[in-house]
Coordinates of C-alpha atoms (C1' of nucleotides) in Angstrom, one line a residue:
Chain A
M294 CA -2.9 27.2 12.5
A295 CA -4.2 25.8 9.3
V296 CA -4.9 27.1 5.9
I297 CA -7.5 25.1 4.1
V298 CA -7.2 25.1 0.4
D299 CA -10.4 23.9 -1.2
L300 CA -10.0 22.4 -4.6
V301 CA -13.0 20.2 -4.3
S302 CA -15.5 20.1 -7.1
D303 CA -18.8 21.7 -6.5
D304 CA -20.7 18.6 -5.6
D305 CA -18.4 17.8 -2.7
V306 CA -17.3 20.9 -1.0
F307 CA -16.0 20.8 2.5
E308 CA -16.4 24.0 4.3
L309 CA -13.9 26.0 6.3
D310 CA -14.3 25.2 10.0
E311 CA -15.4 28.4 11.5
G312 CA -14.4 27.3 15.0
N313 CA -10.9 26.7 14.0
D314 CA -9.7 30.3 13.8
G315 CA -9.6 29.8 10.1
Q316 CA -9.6 33.6 9.6
V317 CA -6.3 34.0 11.4
G318 CA -4.8 31.5 9.1
V319 CA -6.2 33.1 6.1
S320 CA -5.1 36.6 7.0
S321 CA -1.7 35.5 8.1
Y322 CA -0.8 33.5 5.1
P323 CA -1.0 34.7 1.6
A324 CA -1.0 31.1 0.4
R325 CA -4.7 31.0 0.4
R326 CA -5.2 33.8 -2.0
N327 CA -3.5 32.1 -4.9
A328 CA -4.6 28.6 -4.2
D329 CA -8.2 29.5 -3.6
A330 CA -9.2 30.5 -7.1
P331 CA -12.0 28.3 -8.2
G332 CA -11.4 28.8 -11.8
P333 CA -8.3 26.7 -12.5
S334 CA -9.5 23.8 -10.4
R335 CA -12.0 22.9 -13.0
L336 CA -9.5 23.0 -15.7
V337 CA -7.2 21.1 -13.6
R338 CA -9.5 18.2 -13.2
Q339 CA -9.8 17.8 -16.9
D340 CA -6.1 17.7 -17.3
A341 CA -5.8 15.2 -14.5
D342 CA -8.3 12.9 -16.1
G343 CA -6.4 13.0 -19.3
M344 CA -3.3 12.0 -17.4
A345 CA -5.1 9.2 -15.7
N346 CA -6.4 7.8 -19.0
G347 CA -3.0 8.1 -20.5
A348 CA -1.4 5.7 -18.1
T349 CA -2.6 2.5 -19.6
P350 CA -1.4 -0.6 -17.9
S351 CA -0.8 -2.4 -21.1
A352 CA 1.4 0.3 -22.3
S353 CA 3.5 0.1 -19.2
L354 CA 3.7 -3.7 -19.5
V355 CA 4.8 -3.4 -23.1
G356 CA 7.3 -0.8 -22.0
M357 CA 8.7 -3.2 -19.4
Y358 CA 9.4 -5.9 -21.9
V359 CA 10.8 -3.4 -24.4
E360 CA 13.0 -2.1 -21.6
M361 CA 14.3 -5.6 -21.2
G362 CA 15.4 -5.5 -24.7
F363 CA 12.7 -7.3 -26.7
P364 CA 11.5 -5.6 -29.9
K365 CA 8.2 -3.9 -29.5
E366 CA 6.5 -5.8 -32.3
M367 CA 7.6 -9.1 -30.7
V368 CA 6.3 -8.0 -27.3
L369 CA 2.9 -7.0 -28.7
K370 CA 2.7 -10.3 -30.5
A371 CA 3.5 -12.2 -27.4
I372 CA 1.0 -10.3 -25.3
K373 CA -1.7 -10.8 -27.9
E374 CA -1.0 -14.5 -27.9
I375 CA -0.8 -15.0 -24.2
G376 CA -2.8 -12.2 -22.7
K377 CA -1.4 -9.6 -20.5
R378 CA -2.2 -11.3 -17.2
D379 CA 0.4 -13.9 -17.2
E380 CA 3.7 -12.1 -17.3
S381 CA 5.8 -15.1 -16.8
A382 CA 4.2 -16.8 -19.8
V383 CA 4.7 -13.8 -21.9
L384 CA 8.3 -13.6 -20.9
S385 CA 8.7 -17.3 -21.7
L386 CA 7.2 -16.8 -25.1
L387 CA 9.5 -13.9 -25.8
L388 CA 12.4 -15.9 -24.8
A389 CA 11.2 -18.7 -27.0
Y390 CA 11.0 -16.2 -29.9
T391 CA 14.5 -15.1 -29.5
E392 CA 16.0 -18.4 -28.7
D393 CA 14.2 -21.1 -30.6
D394 CA 16.9 -23.6 -30.1
D395 CA 17.0 -23.2 -26.4
S396 CA 15.2 -25.3 -23.8
V397 CA 13.8 -22.3 -22.1
G398 CA 10.4 -23.3 -23.3
S399 CA 9.8 -25.4 -20.2
C400 CA 9.2 -22.1 -18.4
S401 CA 6.1 -21.5 -20.4
T402 CA 4.4 -24.4 -18.9
S403 CA 4.3 -22.5 -15.7
R404 CA 1.1 -20.8 -16.9
R405 CA -1.3 -21.7 -14.2
I406 CA -4.7 -23.1 -15.1
P407 CA -7.2 -23.1 -12.3
Q408 CA -8.0 -26.7 -11.3
R409 CA -10.6 -28.1 -9.1
V410 CA -9.9 -30.9 -6.9
E411 CA -12.7 -33.4 -7.2
D412 CA -13.6 -33.9 -3.6
D413 CA -12.0 -31.4 -1.3
D414 CA -13.5 -32.4 2.0
D415 CA -11.4 -31.5 4.9
D416 CA -9.5 -34.5 5.9
D417 CA -8.3 -33.1 9.1
E418 CA -11.8 -33.3 10.6
E419 CA -11.5 -34.5 14.1
E420 CA -13.7 -37.3 15.3
D421 CA -13.9 -35.9 18.8
D422 CA -15.8 -33.0 17.5
D423 CA -16.6 -31.7 20.9
F424 CA -16.6 -28.0 20.3
D425 CA -19.8 -26.5 19.5
F426 CA -19.1 -23.8 17.0
E427 CA -22.5 -24.2 15.6
D428 CA -22.0 -21.7 12.9
W429 CA -18.5 -22.8 12.0
D430 CA -19.6 -25.1 9.2
D431 CA -16.6 -25.8 7.1
D432 CA -18.4 -26.5 3.9
V433 CA -16.2 -26.2 0.9
D434 CA -17.4 -23.8 -1.6
A435 CA -18.1 -25.7 -4.8
G436 CA -18.8 -22.7 -6.9
Q437 CA -17.2 -22.9 -10.2
R438 CA -14.9 -20.1 -11.1
D439 CA -15.4 -18.4 -14.4
P440 CA -12.4 -18.5 -16.7
H441 CA -11.4 -15.0 -17.2
S442 CA -11.2 -14.3 -20.8
D443 CA -9.0 -11.4 -21.7
G444 CA -9.5 -10.8 -25.3
S445 CA -9.4 -7.1 -25.4
G446 CA -6.3 -7.0 -27.5
D447 CA -7.3 -4.5 -30.1
E448 CA -7.9 -1.7 -27.6
E449 CA -4.4 -2.1 -26.4
F450 CA -3.1 -1.5 -29.9
L451 CA -5.1 1.6 -30.3
Q452 CA -3.8 2.9 -27.1
E453 CA -0.3 2.2 -28.2
M454 CA -0.9 4.5 -31.2
S455 CA -1.1 7.6 -29.2
Q456 CA 1.7 6.6 -26.9
L457 CA 4.1 9.1 -28.4
D458 CA 1.8 12.0 -27.9
K459 CA 1.0 11.0 -24.4
Q460 CA 4.7 10.5 -23.5
I461 CA 5.5 13.9 -24.8
K462 CA 2.6 15.5 -23.0
S463 CA 3.5 13.8 -19.8
L464 CA 7.0 15.1 -20.0
V465 CA 5.9 18.6 -20.9
D466 CA 3.5 18.4 -18.0
M467 CA 6.4 17.7 -15.8
G468 CA 8.0 20.9 -17.0
F469 CA 10.4 19.7 -19.6
P470 CA 10.6 21.6 -22.9
E471 CA 8.9 19.9 -25.7
D472 CA 12.0 19.6 -27.9
E473 CA 13.9 18.0 -25.0
A474 CA 11.0 15.5 -24.5
N475 CA 11.1 14.8 -28.2
R476 CA 14.9 14.2 -28.2
A477 CA 14.6 12.0 -25.2
L478 CA 12.0 9.9 -26.9
R479 CA 14.0 9.6 -30.0
R480 CA 17.0 8.6 -28.0
C481 CA 15.3 6.0 -25.8
G482 CA 12.4 4.8 -27.8
L483 CA 8.7 5.0 -27.7
D484 CA 8.0 2.6 -24.9
T485 CA 10.7 3.7 -22.6
P486 CA 9.4 4.1 -19.0
M487 CA 8.9 7.6 -17.9
H488 CA 11.6 7.5 -15.2
V489 CA 14.1 6.5 -17.8
L490 CA 13.1 9.4 -20.0
V491 CA 13.4 11.7 -17.1
D492 CA 16.7 10.3 -16.4
S493 CA 17.8 10.8 -19.9
I494 CA 16.7 14.4 -20.0
Y495 CA 18.4 15.1 -16.7
A496 CA 21.6 13.5 -17.9
S497 CA 21.6 15.5 -21.1
Q498 CA 20.9 18.6 -19.2
H499 CA 23.6 18.2 -16.7
D500 CA 26.2 15.8 -18.1
P501 CA 26.0 16.3 -21.8
E502 CA 29.1 14.4 -22.5
V503 CA 27.9 11.3 -20.9
M504 CA 24.6 11.3 -22.7
D505 CA 24.4 9.5 -25.9
E506 CA 22.3 6.7 -27.4
N507 CA 24.5 3.8 -26.5
R508 CA 24.2 4.6 -22.9
F509 CA 20.7 3.3 -22.8
S510 CA 20.9 0.8 -25.6
S511 CA 23.8 -0.8 -23.8
C512 CA 21.9 -1.0 -20.6
V513 CA 19.1 -2.7 -22.4
G514 CA 21.4 -5.2 -23.9
R515 CA 22.9 -6.1 -20.6
K516 CA 19.5 -6.4 -19.0
K517 CA 18.3 -8.8 -21.6
A518 CA 21.3 -11.0 -21.4
R519 CA 21.1 -11.1 -17.6
F520 CA 17.4 -11.6 -17.6
T521 CA 17.6 -14.5 -19.9
E522 CA 20.1 -16.2 -17.8
D523 CA 18.2 -15.7 -14.6
S524 CA 15.0 -16.8 -16.1
K525 CA 16.6 -20.1 -16.9
K526 CA 17.9 -20.5 -13.4
R527 CA 14.8 -19.2 -11.8
K528 CA 17.1 -17.4 -9.5
R529 CA 16.0 -14.5 -7.4
Y530 CA 17.9 -11.7 -5.8
G531 CA 17.5 -10.6 -2.2
G532 CA 17.8 -13.1 0.5
G533 CA 18.8 -10.8 3.3
A534 CA 19.8 -7.3 3.6
H535 CA 22.7 -8.1 5.8
G536 CA 26.2 -8.5 4.8
S537 CA 27.2 -9.4 1.3
Q538 CA 24.2 -9.2 -0.8
P539 CA 24.6 -8.8 -4.5
P540 CA 24.3 -5.3 -5.8
W541 CA 20.7 -4.2 -6.2
D542 CA 19.2 -5.1 -9.4
G543 CA 15.7 -5.9 -8.5
G544 CA 14.2 -3.0 -10.3
H545 CA 14.7 -4.8 -13.5
E546 CA 13.7 -8.2 -12.3
E547 CA 10.4 -9.9 -12.7
S548 CA 9.9 -9.8 -9.0
I549 CA 11.7 -8.7 -5.9
S550 CA 12.1 -11.2 -3.1
L551 CA 11.6 -10.1 0.5
P552 CA 14.5 -10.1 2.9
K553 CA 14.5 -12.4 5.8
P554 CA 14.6 -11.2 8.5
M555 CA 12.8 -8.2 7.3
V556 CA 15.0 -5.6 8.9
G557 CA 15.5 -3.1 6.1
F558 CA 18.9 -1.5 6.0
G559 CA 19.5 -2.0 9.7
L560 CA 17.7 -1.9 13.0
P561 CA 18.3 0.4 15.9
G562 CA 21.3 -0.9 17.8
D563 CA 22.7 -2.7 14.8
R564 CA 26.3 -2.1 14.0
P565 CA 26.5 0.5 11.3
R566 CA 27.2 -1.0 7.9
S567 CA 27.2 0.4 4.5
V568 CA 24.1 -0.4 2.7
G569 CA 25.6 -0.2 -0.7
R570 CA 22.5 0.5 -2.5
W571 CA 22.7 2.3 -5.8
L572 CA 21.0 5.7 -6.1
P573 CA 21.0 7.2 -9.6
A574 CA 22.2 10.7 -9.7
H575 CA 18.9 12.5 -10.4
S576 CA 17.2 10.6 -7.6
M577 CA 19.5 12.3 -5.2
R578 CA 18.4 15.7 -6.2
A579 CA 16.1 17.6 -3.9
P580 CA 13.7 16.9 -2.5
F581 CA 14.0 13.9 -0.3
F582 CA 11.2 11.5 -0.8
Y583 CA 9.8 8.5 1.0
Y584 CA 7.3 6.1 -0.5
E585 CA 5.6 3.3 1.4
N586 CA 3.4 0.4 0.5
V587 CA 2.6 -3.1 1.7
A588 CA 5.5 -5.5 1.4
L589 CA 3.4 -8.5 0.4
A590 CA 2.0 -7.0 -2.7
T591 CA 1.1 -8.9 -5.9
K592 CA 4.0 -10.4 -7.7
G593 CA 6.0 -8.0 -9.7
A594 CA 4.4 -4.9 -8.1
W595 CA 7.5 -3.9 -6.2
A596 CA 9.6 -4.3 -9.2
E597 CA 7.4 -1.9 -11.1
I598 CA 7.2 0.5 -8.2
S599 CA 10.9 0.5 -8.0
R600 CA 11.3 1.0 -11.7
S601 CA 9.0 4.1 -11.5
L602 CA 11.0 5.5 -8.6
Y603 CA 14.4 5.7 -10.2
G604 CA 15.1 2.0 -9.7
I605 CA 15.9 2.5 -6.1
E606 CA 16.0 -0.6 -4.0
P607 CA 13.0 -0.9 -1.6
E608 CA 13.7 -1.1 2.1
F609 CA 11.5 -3.8 3.5
V610 CA 10.9 -3.5 7.2
D611 CA 8.6 -5.4 9.5
S612 CA 7.5 -3.1 12.3
K613 CA 7.5 -6.0 14.7
Y614 CA 11.1 -4.8 15.5
F615 CA 9.7 -1.5 16.5
C616 CA 6.4 -2.4 18.3
A617 CA 4.3 -5.3 19.5
A618 CA 2.6 -5.9 16.2
L619 CA 3.7 -7.2 12.8
R620 CA 3.6 -4.8 9.9
K621 CA 5.5 -5.7 6.8
R622 CA 6.0 -2.7 4.6
G623 CA 8.3 -1.7 1.8
Y624 CA 9.8 1.8 1.7
I625 CA 11.5 3.4 -1.3
H626 CA 13.4 6.6 -0.4
N627 CA 16.5 8.5 -1.1
L628 CA 17.3 9.3 2.5
P629 CA 20.7 8.7 3.9
T630 CA 20.8 5.5 5.9
E631 CA 23.6 6.3 8.3
G632 CA 23.2 8.0 11.5
R633 CA 19.6 7.0 12.2
S634 CA 18.2 7.3 15.7
V635 CA 15.1 5.9 17.4
L636 CA 12.3 7.6 19.1
R637 CA 12.2 7.5 22.9
P638 CA 10.6 6.0 24.8
I639 CA 11.1 2.8 23.0
P640 CA 7.8 1.1 22.6
P641 CA 7.1 -2.4 24.1
K642 CA 7.7 -5.2 21.6
T643 CA 5.6 -8.0 23.1
I644 CA 1.9 -8.2 23.9
F645 CA 2.4 -8.6 27.6
E646 CA 4.7 -5.6 27.8
A647 CA 2.2 -3.5 25.9
F648 CA -0.9 -4.8 27.6
P649 CA 0.1 -6.4 31.0
Q650 CA -3.5 -6.9 31.9
Y651 CA -4.1 -9.6 29.3
E652 CA -1.4 -11.9 30.7
T653 CA -3.8 -13.0 33.4
W654 CA -6.2 -14.6 31.0
W655 CA -3.8 -15.6 28.3
P656 CA -3.9 -19.5 28.0
S657 CA -0.6 -21.3 27.9
W658 CA -1.5 -22.9 24.6
D659 CA -1.7 -19.5 22.9
Q660 CA 1.9 -18.8 22.3
R661 CA 1.6 -15.5 20.5
R662 CA 3.9 -12.9 21.9
Q663 CA 3.3 -10.3 19.2
L664 CA 0.2 -9.4 17.3
N665 CA -0.3 -9.8 13.6
C666 CA -0.7 -6.9 11.3
L667 CA -3.3 -4.4 12.4
Q668 CA -5.9 -4.2 9.6
T669 CA -8.9 -2.2 8.8
C670 CA -11.5 -4.9 9.5
M671 CA -12.4 -5.9 13.0
A672 CA -13.7 -9.2 14.3
S673 CA -17.4 -9.1 15.0
A674 CA -18.8 -9.5 18.5
K675 CA -20.6 -12.6 17.3
L676 CA -17.3 -14.3 16.5
T677 CA -15.8 -13.6 19.9
E678 CA -19.0 -14.8 21.6
R679 CA -18.9 -18.0 19.6
I680 CA -15.3 -18.5 20.8
H681 CA -16.3 -17.8 24.4
R682 CA -19.1 -20.3 24.3
A683 CA -17.0 -23.0 22.6
L684 CA -14.3 -22.6 25.3
A685 CA -16.7 -22.5 28.1
N686 CA -18.3 -25.8 27.0
S687 CA -15.0 -27.4 26.3
T688 CA -12.6 -29.2 28.6
D689 CA -9.8 -27.4 30.4
P690 CA -7.5 -27.2 28.6
P691 CA -9.5 -27.5 25.4
T692 CA -9.0 -30.3 23.0
Q693 CA -6.4 -29.9 20.3
A694 CA -9.0 -29.3 17.7
V695 CA -10.6 -26.5 19.6
Q696 CA -7.3 -24.9 20.4
K697 CA -6.4 -25.0 16.7
R698 CA -9.6 -23.3 15.6
V699 CA -9.5 -20.7 18.3
L700 CA -5.9 -19.9 17.6
E701 CA -6.7 -19.6 13.9
E702 CA -9.3 -17.0 14.6
C703 CA -7.1 -15.2 17.2
R704 CA -4.3 -14.9 14.7
K705 CA -6.6 -13.9 11.9
W706 CA -8.4 -11.2 13.8
N707 CA -5.7 -10.2 16.3
L708 CA -7.8 -11.2 19.3
V709 CA -6.5 -10.7 22.9
W710 CA -7.6 -12.5 26.1
I711 CA -9.7 -10.1 28.2
G712 CA -11.2 -12.6 30.6
K713 CA -11.6 -16.3 31.3
N714 CA -12.2 -18.0 27.9
K715 CA -13.0 -14.6 26.6
V716 CA -11.3 -12.9 23.6
A717 CA -11.8 -9.5 22.1
A718 CA -10.6 -7.4 19.2
L719 CA -8.2 -4.6 19.9
D720 CA -9.8 -1.3 20.3
Y721 CA -8.7 1.9 18.6
L722 CA -6.9 3.2 21.7
E723 CA -4.7 0.1 21.7
M724 CA -4.1 0.4 18.0
E725 CA -3.1 4.0 18.3
F726 CA -0.7 3.0 21.0
L727 CA 0.8 0.1 19.0
L728 CA 1.2 2.3 16.0
G729 CA 2.9 5.1 17.9
Y730 CA 0.2 7.8 17.8
P731 CA -0.8 10.0 20.8
R732 CA -3.7 8.7 22.7
D733 CA -7.0 9.6 21.2
H734 CA -5.2 10.9 18.1
T735 CA -8.2 9.7 15.9
R736 CA -10.8 11.0 18.3
G737 CA -13.7 12.7 16.6
A738 CA -14.1 10.1 13.9
S739 CA -16.6 7.3 14.3
K740 CA -15.4 4.0 15.7
K741 CA -15.5 2.4 12.3
K742 CA -13.6 5.2 10.7
R743 CA -11.0 5.1 13.5
D744 CA -10.4 1.4 12.9
K745 CA -10.1 1.9 9.2
C746 CA -7.8 4.9 9.3
L747 CA -5.5 3.2 11.8
G748 CA -5.4 0.0 9.8
N749 CA -4.1 2.1 6.9
S750 CA -1.6 4.2 8.7
F751 CA 2.2 4.3 9.3
Q752 CA 3.8 2.7 12.3
V753 CA 5.3 5.9 13.6
D754 CA 8.4 4.6 15.2
T755 CA 9.4 2.7 12.1
V756 CA 9.0 5.7 9.9
A757 CA 10.6 8.0 12.4
F758 CA 13.6 5.8 12.5
H759 CA 14.1 6.3 8.8
L760 CA 13.3 10.0 8.9
S761 CA 15.6 10.7 11.9
V762 CA 18.5 11.5 9.6
L763 CA 16.7 14.7 8.5
K764 CA 16.8 16.3 11.9
D765 CA 20.3 17.7 11.7
R766 CA 19.9 18.5 8.0
F767 CA 16.9 20.8 8.6
P768 CA 17.5 22.6 11.9
C769 CA 15.2 25.5 10.8
G770 CA 12.4 23.2 9.7
M771 CA 11.1 21.7 6.5
N772 CA 8.5 22.1 3.9
V773 CA 6.8 18.8 3.4
L774 CA 4.5 17.5 0.7
S775 CA 2.5 14.7 2.3
L776 CA 0.7 12.6 -0.3
F777 CA -2.1 10.3 0.8
S778 CA -1.5 11.6 4.3
G779 CA -4.1 9.5 6.1
I780 CA -4.1 10.4 9.8
G781 CA -0.8 12.0 9.5
G782 CA 1.7 9.3 10.4
A783 CA 4.5 11.1 8.6
E784 CA 3.7 14.4 10.4
V785 CA 3.5 12.7 13.8
A786 CA 6.8 11.0 13.1
L787 CA 8.5 14.3 12.2
H788 CA 7.0 16.0 15.2
K789 CA 8.1 13.3 17.5
L790 CA 11.6 13.6 16.1
G791 CA 11.5 17.3 17.0
I792 CA 11.7 18.4 13.3
R793 CA 9.8 21.6 12.8
M794 CA 7.4 21.6 9.9
K795 CA 7.2 25.1 8.4
T796 CA 4.6 24.0 5.9
V797 CA 2.9 20.8 5.2
V798 CA 1.0 20.4 2.0
S799 CA -1.3 17.4 2.6
V800 CA -3.3 15.5 0.1
E801 CA -5.9 13.2 1.6
I802 CA -9.3 12.3 0.1
C803 CA -10.9 11.0 3.3
E804 CA -12.6 13.7 5.2
A805 CA -12.3 12.0 8.5
S806 CA -8.6 11.6 8.1
R807 CA -8.2 15.2 7.1
N808 CA -10.1 16.2 10.3
I809 CA -7.9 14.1 12.4
L810 CA -4.7 15.5 10.9
R811 CA -6.0 19.1 11.1
T812 CA -7.1 18.7 14.8
W813 CA -3.7 17.3 15.7
W814 CA -2.0 20.0 13.7
D815 CA -3.8 22.8 15.5
Q816 CA -2.9 21.3 18.8
T817 CA 0.7 20.8 18.2
Q818 CA 2.1 22.9 15.3
D819 CA 2.7 26.5 14.6
G820 CA 3.4 26.0 10.9
T821 CA 1.0 26.1 8.0
L822 CA -1.1 23.2 6.9
I823 CA -2.4 23.3 3.4
E824 CA -4.9 20.7 2.5
F825 CA -5.9 19.2 -0.8
R826 CA -8.6 16.6 -1.2
D827 CA -7.9 15.2 -4.6
V828 CA -4.4 14.3 -5.7
Q829 CA -5.3 15.0 -9.3
S830 CA -5.9 18.7 -8.5
L831 CA -2.2 18.9 -7.7
T832 CA -1.2 19.7 -11.2
H833 CA 2.2 20.8 -12.5
E834 CA 1.1 24.4 -12.4
K835 CA -0.2 24.1 -8.9
I836 CA 2.9 22.5 -7.8
A837 CA 5.0 25.2 -9.4
S838 CA 2.9 27.8 -7.7
L839 CA 3.4 26.1 -4.3
I840 CA 7.1 25.9 -4.9
R841 CA 7.2 29.6 -5.7
Q842 CA 5.4 30.4 -2.5
L843 CA 7.3 28.1 -0.2
G844 CA 10.7 28.1 -1.8
G845 CA 10.6 24.4 -2.5
F846 CA 9.8 21.2 -0.8
D847 CA 12.3 19.4 1.4
L848 CA 10.5 16.1 1.7
V849 CA 7.8 14.3 -0.3
I850 CA 6.3 11.6 1.8
G851 CA 3.4 9.2 1.6
G852 CA 2.3 5.7 0.7
S853 CA -0.1 5.1 -2.2
P854 CA -3.3 3.2 -1.4
C855 CA -2.8 -0.5 -1.4
N856 CA -6.3 -1.7 -2.3
N857 CA -5.2 -3.5 -5.4
L858 CA -2.0 -4.9 -3.8
A859 CA -3.0 -6.1 -0.4
G860 CA -3.2 -9.8 0.1
S861 CA -6.3 -9.6 2.2
N862 CA -8.2 -8.1 -0.6
R863 CA -10.2 -10.9 -2.1
H864 CA -11.9 -9.0 -4.8
H865 CA -9.6 -6.7 -6.6
R866 CA -6.2 -7.9 -6.0
V867 CA -5.0 -7.0 -9.4
G868 CA -1.7 -5.3 -8.6
L869 CA -0.7 -2.2 -10.4
E870 CA -3.2 -3.0 -13.1
G871 CA -6.0 -1.8 -10.8
D872 CA -7.7 1.5 -10.6
Q873 CA -5.7 2.4 -7.6
S874 CA -2.6 2.4 -9.7
V875 CA -3.7 5.8 -11.0
L876 CA -2.9 7.1 -7.6
F877 CA 0.6 5.6 -7.7
R878 CA 1.1 7.2 -11.1
D879 CA 0.1 10.5 -9.5
Y880 CA 2.7 10.0 -6.8
V881 CA 5.4 9.5 -9.5
R882 CA 4.1 12.3 -11.6
I883 CA 4.1 14.8 -8.7
L884 CA 7.5 13.7 -7.5
N885 CA 9.0 14.1 -11.0
S886 CA 7.2 17.4 -11.3
I887 CA 8.8 18.7 -8.1
K888 CA 12.2 17.5 -9.0
S889 CA 12.1 19.1 -12.4
I890 CA 10.8 22.4 -11.2
M891 CA 13.3 22.6 -8.4
A892 CA 16.1 21.6 -10.7
N893 CA 15.2 24.4 -13.0
V894 CA 14.7 27.0 -10.3
G895 CA 17.7 26.2 -8.2
Chain B
dC237 C1' 1.6 -29.6 -0.6
dG238 C1' 0.1 -27.6 3.7
dC239 C1' 0.4 -23.6 6.5
dA240 C1' 0.5 -18.9 7.9
dG241 C1' -0.4 -14.4 6.8
dT242 C1' -2.4 -10.2 4.6
dC243 C1' -2.9 -1.1 5.0
dG244 C1' -10.3 -5.5 1.8
dG245 C1' -14.9 -5.1 -0.5
dA246 C1' -19.9 -5.9 -1.6
dT247 C1' -24.1 -6.6 0.4
dA248 C1' -28.0 -6.7 3.4
dA249 C1' -29.7 -6.0 7.9
dA250 C1' -29.9 -3.0 11.7
dA251 C1' -29.5 1.3 13.9
dT252 C1' -29.6 6.1 13.8
dC253 C1' -30.9 10.5 12.0
dA254 C1' -33.7 14.3 9.9
Chain C
dT122 C1' -41.3 7.4 7.7
dG123 C1' -37.6 7.8 4.5
dA124 C1' -32.7 8.6 4.2
dT125 C1' -28.3 7.9 5.9
dT126 C1' -24.9 5.6 8.6
dT127 C1' -23.3 1.7 11.0
dT128 C1' -22.8 -3.2 11.7
dA129 C1' -22.6 -8.1 10.6
dT130 C1' -21.7 -11.5 7.4
dC131 C1' -20.1 -13.4 3.6
dC132 C1' -16.6 -13.7 0.4
dG133 C1' -10.9 -16.8 -1.6
dA134 C1' -6.4 -15.5 -3.6
dC135 C1' -1.8 -15.1 -3.6
dT136 C1' 2.8 -15.4 -1.8
dG137 C1' 6.6 -17.4 0.7
dC138 C1' 8.2 -20.9 3.4
dG139 C1' 9.4 -25.4 5.1

DNA sequence: CGCAGTCGGATAAAATCA
DNA sequence: TGATTTTATCCGACTGCG
């Protein structure tokens, strides 16, 4: 049964579903009474807006360099000179400031200036152009790109001015006393990232003898020295999670390299081995958390995400080791990594095992055995029809050129062979299957919505593998905070693991996704589902109230939207500078809120 | 340098709905 | 018929790798 908590603003109210025994839920659970009051929600929204505006990207950028050990004035000067976009150039300039006699300056030439090649005609154009993709004109777009001018420097300085107030306010919002926030800021400096401040406060609360100024200043010093060295060598960490990798330090690097193979901290069936990742003490405090996002994000995004999440090393996993489709994702969590188990039955890992019917029509020259990442956009029927015609009119087997073009499209759009010379996009039932959801899990939403929701969702088996360590730790069930829940991948994974969910507080802005999760919940769960639409309505006070009601959260799980990070986004791939980064800040804010409240309570 | 790969978005046309 | 939703089509960039 579900309890619906409506914190939506007046202009966008979703109503209680009368048919869904909402009354039983309401009467059975006192949760609704407190959470339902319309008064605070308005106040809450204003607070939330304030927070959102406070998290200026430039401030965090400045903070990053200050954290590396560069003086703030120097950082501001460098950013003003270079612009905030080109982080490597800023860094090079900073290094040049500090080490004038060094030859590091060569790095600064790495600033990339868009260039146009004069005549970019495709030189691989085949003479025997016997395929009739009449619409497949490969004209090169000769549109000139506008040089992005980024001269908004003064605003940044103004924003820096109120940094102190905002930092203090943020910390107070998280539940820390103002004097402690003040002390932490004095200890660590104005531009210290929030997680370091939180760390500092925790440390002073719990290990007062360890806590003094030189703890952080010495850290900064080391970081700077190491960073300088690495910048010269252009060396990167990573390179395989197996065996003897160096200790994790990516959180302070300019970028994090992806492991190859992308198997995370170990696959099912691997010999157990110690991961050796470093988890700072306060990150180990309850609750467990599990954050997800695309692995192939913009450069430096994962370093920043990791910095915000206690500097924990991301676990990069490609779900191709769990199902028949690729899905490269990074996960930052504080879960134990030993004693993991897999869901059964084990899903098929090749296309033919998953969909035997397609083998009949699969041409030998299409050597794909796994599908690419399932995305939110689907191939149009026009495209598959063009391919059909082209192949029908071609020789058998088709010429190399035709094969190449067809394969390109098949890979790009994840097409499968449904008949002679006939390809089609996957349908949502197949996507549900590949991603580990029950059949017709997304039923009720429109076809388009189903595609979109599924393209954004967890691969259940992968996530369940990581979450499996919780089963024995919570035999009586868990209270879960599910942020950006989507269609409930986390919930489905926990359910498949046989972990009871006493209460799930779910935040999801998309109504179709909420409906999907609620429907599934009503069919499969006996616990309480509390829904929020807007993550910003989950204020510190609201979280505290929920914790009082529930006795605390055991798991905070979710992935923040990737719109600004995803490689396939052609328009706004601006990394954590983008508007979606607000949601990531909310994730961090809420997690820190919970940790601080639960630390104070228990 | 070429290639493969990527939880996408804005727009207008078309279809559906009230 | 006008409003709303769905569909089709058009958009390059960035990263890592060899």
